[in-house]
Amino acid sequence: MNSNDLKSGRLAKGWSQLQAAARLDVSQPYLAMLESGRRRVTPKLARRAMKVYGLPPTVLPPSEPPSRHRVDAETLANDLAALGYPGFAYLRPRKWKPKNPTEVLLAALAQDDLEARLVEALPWMVVKYWPLDREWLVREAKLRDLQNRLGFVVSLARRLAERAGDERKARALNELETDLERSRLAREDTLCEASLPEPERRWLAEIGPRKQSAGTS
């Protein structure tokens, strides 16, 4: 969240700085400095402002860059439920520490193995919360060699947007897909199915990896 997000959120509510400061539990002079960019919006304040102003979780700063450490399926399912994924509506928690959707997306893509029900939620999340922080997402994906997997999910998201008739999102996702295509890794990759038996890998390669996996260059 930057100063513009903070100010636009307040103005959308029609609140003065004094009114907003009281709801954010900060002083009016401090809020003025935040909105002018003279003070940095902390992650804690960003979460509070998101709730107070009713802003999407995309305004939240991602936490430390996600690594390849294992994230259990239950955690990912809860994060997706909290972000509103209909398939996990029954898991939606009453209290949840908000996360940026790009952070959840990369955490999922970084797993060697991921349940199909979780993979199916990823294109939905991309479409639901577009525009994501594209620069951060692509940079972090490249740092972790996840651009093949990300490219595949973006391709599925583009098709969802096209079926929904959302041309604006479809065009933007197509541009991102093209950018990721240029940086594809020159190796086969599966979408979070590292434990696939070798015969299945060979079969997938024969029928076309671009359809069944994250693709090859």
CSV table of C-alpha atoms in Angstrom, one decimal:
chain,number,residue,atom,x,y,z
A,1,MET,CA,0.0,0.0,0.0
A,2,ASN,CA,1.4,3.4,-0.9
A,3,SER,CA,0.3,6.9,-0.1
A,4,ASN,CA,-2.0,7.2,-3.0
A,5,ASP,CA,-3.9,4.0,-2.0
A,6,LEU,CA,-4.3,5.4,1.5
A,7,LYS,CA,-5.6,8.8,0.3
A,8,SER,CA,-7.9,7.4,-2.3
A,9,GLY,CA,-9.4,4.9,0.2
A,10,ARG,CA,-10.2,7.8,2.6
A,11,LEU,CA,-11.7,10.0,-0.2
A,12,ALA,CA,-13.8,7.1,-1.4
A,13,LYS,CA,-15.4,6.9,2.1
A,14,GLY,CA,-15.9,10.7,2.1
A,15,TRP,CA,-14.0,11.1,5.3
A,16,SER,CA,-11.8,14.0,6.5
A,17,GLN,CA,-8.3,13.2,7.6
A,18,LEU,CA,-9.5,13.7,11.2
A,19,GLN,CA,-12.3,11.2,10.8
A,20,ALA,CA,-10.1,8.6,9.1
A,21,ALA,CA,-7.3,9.0,11.6
A,22,ALA,CA,-9.7,8.2,14.4
A,23,ARG,CA,-10.7,5.0,12.7
A,24,LEU,CA,-7.2,4.1,11.8
A,25,ASP,CA,-6.1,4.8,15.4
A,26,VAL,CA,-3.4,7.3,14.3
A,27,SER,CA,-3.1,11.0,14.7
A,28,GLN,CA,-4.3,13.4,12.0
A,29,PRO,CA,-0.8,14.9,11.5
A,30,TYR,CA,0.7,11.4,11.1
A,31,LEU,CA,-2.0,10.5,8.6
A,32,ALA,CA,-1.2,13.6,6.6
A,33,MET,CA,2.4,12.6,6.4
A,34,LEU,CA,1.5,9.1,5.3
A,35,GLU,CA,-0.8,10.4,2.6
A,36,SER,CA,1.9,12.8,1.4
A,37,GLY,CA,4.5,10.1,1.2
A,38,ARG,CA,6.6,11.6,4.0
A,39,ARG,CA,6.1,8.4,6.1
A,40,ARG,CA,6.0,4.8,4.9
A,41,VAL,CA,2.8,2.8,5.4
A,42,THR,CA,3.7,-0.1,7.7
A,43,PRO,CA,2.3,-3.6,7.0
A,44,LYS,CA,0.2,-3.4,10.2
A,45,LEU,CA,-1.3,-0.1,9.2
A,46,ALA,CA,-1.9,-1.3,5.7
A,47,ARG,CA,-3.9,-4.3,7.0
A,48,ARG,CA,-5.9,-1.9,9.2
A,49,ALA,CA,-6.6,0.5,6.4
A,50,MET,CA,-7.6,-2.3,4.1
A,51,LYS,CA,-10.3,-3.3,6.5
A,52,VAL,CA,-11.4,0.2,7.5
A,53,TYR,CA,-11.6,1.5,3.9
A,54,GLY,CA,-12.8,-1.8,2.4
A,55,LEU,CA,-9.9,-2.1,0.0
A,56,PRO,CA,-8.9,-5.3,-1.8
A,57,PRO,CA,-6.0,-7.3,-0.4
A,58,THR,CA,-3.9,-6.5,-3.4
A,59,VAL,CA,-3.0,-3.2,-1.6
A,60,LEU,CA,-1.1,-5.1,1.1
A,61,PRO,CA,2.6,-5.4,0.8
A,62,PRO,CA,3.8,-9.0,0.3
A,63,SER,CA,5.7,-10.4,3.2
A,64,GLU,CA,9.3,-11.5,2.8
A,65,PRO,CA,9.8,-13.1,-0.6
A,66,PRO,CA,8.3,-16.6,-0.6
A,67,SER,CA,10.8,-19.4,-0.6
A,68,ARG,CA,10.5,-23.0,-1.7
A,69,HIS,CA,9.7,-24.2,1.8
A,70,ARG,CA,6.7,-26.5,2.1
A,71,VAL,CA,3.4,-24.9,2.8
A,72,ASP,CA,0.8,-27.4,3.8
A,73,ALA,CA,-2.4,-27.8,1.9
A,74,GLU,CA,-4.6,-26.7,4.8
A,75,THR,CA,-2.8,-23.3,5.0
A,76,LEU,CA,-3.2,-22.7,1.3
A,77,ALA,CA,-6.9,-23.8,1.4
A,78,ASN,CA,-7.6,-21.4,4.3
A,79,ASP,CA,-5.8,-18.5,2.5
A,80,LEU,CA,-7.9,-19.2,-0.7
A,81,ALA,CA,-11.1,-19.4,1.4
A,82,ALA,CA,-10.3,-16.1,3.0
A,83,LEU,CA,-9.8,-14.5,-0.4
A,84,GLY,CA,-13.3,-15.6,-1.3
A,85,TYR,CA,-12.7,-18.8,-3.4
A,86,PRO,CA,-16.2,-20.3,-3.7
A,87,GLY,CA,-14.9,-23.9,-3.6
A,88,PHE,CA,-13.6,-23.4,-0.1
A,89,ALA,CA,-16.4,-21.2,1.2
A,90,TYR,CA,-17.0,-23.6,4.0
A,91,LEU,CA,-13.4,-23.0,5.3
A,92,ARG,CA,-13.7,-19.2,5.4
A,93,PRO,CA,-12.4,-18.1,8.8
A,94,ARG,CA,-13.9,-15.5,11.0
A,95,LYS,CA,-10.6,-14.0,11.8
A,96,TRP,CA,-7.8,-14.0,9.2
A,97,LYS,CA,-4.6,-12.1,8.8
A,98,PRO,CA,-4.9,-10.8,5.3
A,99,LYS,CA,-2.4,-11.8,2.6
A,100,ASN,CA,-1.7,-10.3,-0.8
A,101,PRO,CA,-3.0,-12.7,-3.5
A,102,THR,CA,0.3,-12.6,-5.3
A,103,GLU,CA,2.0,-13.9,-2.2
A,104,VAL,CA,-0.5,-16.8,-2.0
A,105,LEU,CA,-0.1,-17.5,-5.7
A,106,LEU,CA,3.7,-17.8,-5.5
A,107,ALA,CA,3.5,-19.9,-2.4
A,108,ALA,CA,1.3,-22.3,-4.1
A,109,LEU,CA,3.4,-22.4,-7.3
A,110,ALA,CA,6.6,-23.1,-5.3
A,111,GLN,CA,5.3,-26.4,-4.0
A,112,ASP,CA,6.6,-29.6,-5.6
A,113,ASP,CA,3.2,-31.2,-5.2
A,114,LEU,CA,-0.1,-29.5,-4.9
A,115,GLU,CA,-3.6,-31.0,-4.7
A,116,ALA,CA,-5.7,-30.6,-7.8
A,117,ARG,CA,-8.4,-28.7,-5.8
A,118,LEU,CA,-5.8,-26.1,-4.9
A,119,VAL,CA,-4.4,-25.8,-8.4
A,120,GLU,CA,-7.9,-25.2,-9.8
A,121,ALA,CA,-8.3,-22.2,-7.5
A,122,LEU,CA,-5.2,-20.4,-8.8
A,123,PRO,CA,-6.6,-19.1,-12.2
A,124,TRP,CA,-9.7,-17.9,-10.4
A,125,MET,CA,-7.6,-15.9,-8.0
A,126,VAL,CA,-5.7,-14.3,-10.8
A,127,VAL,CA,-8.9,-13.1,-12.5
A,128,LYS,CA,-10.6,-12.1,-9.3
A,129,TYR,CA,-7.8,-9.9,-8.1
A,130,TRP,CA,-6.4,-8.6,-11.3
A,131,PRO,CA,-4.6,-6.3,-11.6
A,132,LEU,CA,-2.0,-7.9,-9.4
A,133,ASP,CA,1.4,-6.4,-8.7
A,134,ARG,CA,2.7,-7.6,-12.0
A,135,GLU,CA,6.3,-6.4,-11.6
A,136,TRP,CA,6.8,-8.0,-8.2
A,137,LEU,CA,5.1,-11.2,-9.3
A,138,VAL,CA,7.2,-11.7,-12.4
A,139,ARG,CA,10.4,-10.8,-10.6
A,140,GLU,CA,9.9,-13.2,-7.8
A,141,ALA,CA,8.7,-15.9,-10.2
A,142,LYS,CA,11.9,-15.6,-12.2
A,143,LEU,CA,14.1,-15.6,-9.1
A,144,ARG,CA,12.6,-19.0,-8.1
A,145,ASP,CA,12.4,-20.5,-11.6
A,146,LEU,CA,8.6,-20.5,-11.4
A,147,GLN,CA,7.9,-18.6,-14.7
A,148,ASN,CA,6.8,-21.8,-16.5
A,149,ARG,CA,4.2,-22.6,-13.8
A,150,LEU,CA,3.1,-19.0,-13.6
A,151,GLY,CA,2.7,-18.8,-17.3
A,152,PHE,CA,0.5,-21.8,-17.4
A,153,VAL,CA,-1.8,-20.4,-14.7
A,154,VAL,CA,-1.9,-17.0,-16.4
A,155,SER,CA,-2.9,-18.8,-19.6
A,156,LEU,CA,-5.8,-20.5,-17.8
A,157,ALA,CA,-6.8,-17.2,-16.2
A,158,ARG,CA,-6.9,-15.5,-19.6
A,159,ARG,CA,-9.3,-18.1,-20.9
A,160,LEU,CA,-11.5,-17.6,-17.9
A,161,ALA,CA,-11.6,-13.9,-18.5
A,162,GLU,CA,-12.4,-14.4,-22.2
A,163,ARG,CA,-15.3,-16.8,-21.3
A,164,ALA,CA,-16.6,-14.2,-18.9
A,165,GLY,CA,-16.4,-11.5,-21.6
A,166,ASP,CA,-13.9,-9.4,-19.7
A,167,GLU,CA,-11.9,-8.1,-22.6
A,168,ARG,CA,-9.8,-5.7,-20.5
A,169,LYS,CA,-8.5,-8.4,-18.2
A,170,ALA,CA,-8.1,-10.9,-21.1
A,171,ARG,CA,-5.9,-8.4,-22.9
A,172,ALA,CA,-3.8,-7.6,-19.9
A,173,LEU,CA,-3.3,-11.3,-19.1
A,174,ASN,CA,-2.4,-12.0,-22.7
A,175,GLU,CA,0.4,-9.4,-22.4
A,176,LEU,CA,1.7,-11.0,-19.2
A,177,GLU,CA,1.5,-14.4,-20.8
A,178,THR,CA,3.6,-13.1,-23.7
A,179,ASP,CA,6.2,-11.6,-21.4
A,180,LEU,CA,6.5,-14.9,-19.5
A,181,GLU,CA,6.8,-16.8,-22.7
A,182,ARG,CA,10.0,-15.0,-23.5
A,183,SER,CA,11.6,-16.2,-20.2
A,184,ARG,CA,10.4,-19.8,-20.3
A,185,LEU,CA,12.8,-22.3,-18.9
A,186,ALA,CA,14.3,-24.7,-21.4
A,187,ARG,CA,13.1,-27.7,-19.5
A,188,GLU,CA,9.9,-29.6,-18.9
A,189,ASP,CA,7.9,-28.8,-15.9
A,190,THR,CA,4.7,-29.9,-14.3
A,191,LEU,CA,2.3,-27.7,-12.5
A,192,CYS,CA,3.1,-28.7,-8.9
A,193,GLU,CA,3.2,-32.5,-9.7
A,194,ALA,CA,6.9,-33.3,-9.1
A,195,SER,CA,6.0,-36.8,-7.9
A,196,LEU,CA,4.5,-37.9,-11.2
A,197,PRO,CA,5.8,-41.4,-12.2
A,198,GLU,CA,8.2,-41.4,-15.1
A,199,PRO,CA,5.7,-43.2,-17.5
A,200,GLU,CA,3.2,-40.5,-16.9
A,201,ARG,CA,5.9,-37.8,-17.6
A,202,ARG,CA,6.7,-39.5,-20.9
A,203,TRP,CA,3.1,-39.7,-21.8
A,204,LEU,CA,2.5,-36.0,-21.1
A,205,ALA,CA,5.5,-35.1,-23.1
A,206,GLU,CA,4.2,-37.1,-26.1
A,207,ILE,CA,0.7,-35.6,-26.1
A,208,GLY,CA,1.9,-32.0,-25.7
A,209,PRO,CA,3.4,-30.5,-22.6
A,210,ARG,CA,1.9,-27.1,-23.4
A,211,LYS,CA,-1.5,-28.5,-22.8
A,212,GLN,CA,-0.8,-30.6,-19.7
A,213,SER,CA,2.1,-28.9,-18.0
A,214,ALA,CA,3.6,-25.5,-17.5
A,215,GLY,CA,5.2,-26.0,-20.9
A,216,THR,CA,8.7,-25.9,-22.4
A,217,SER,CA,10.5,-23.4,-24.4
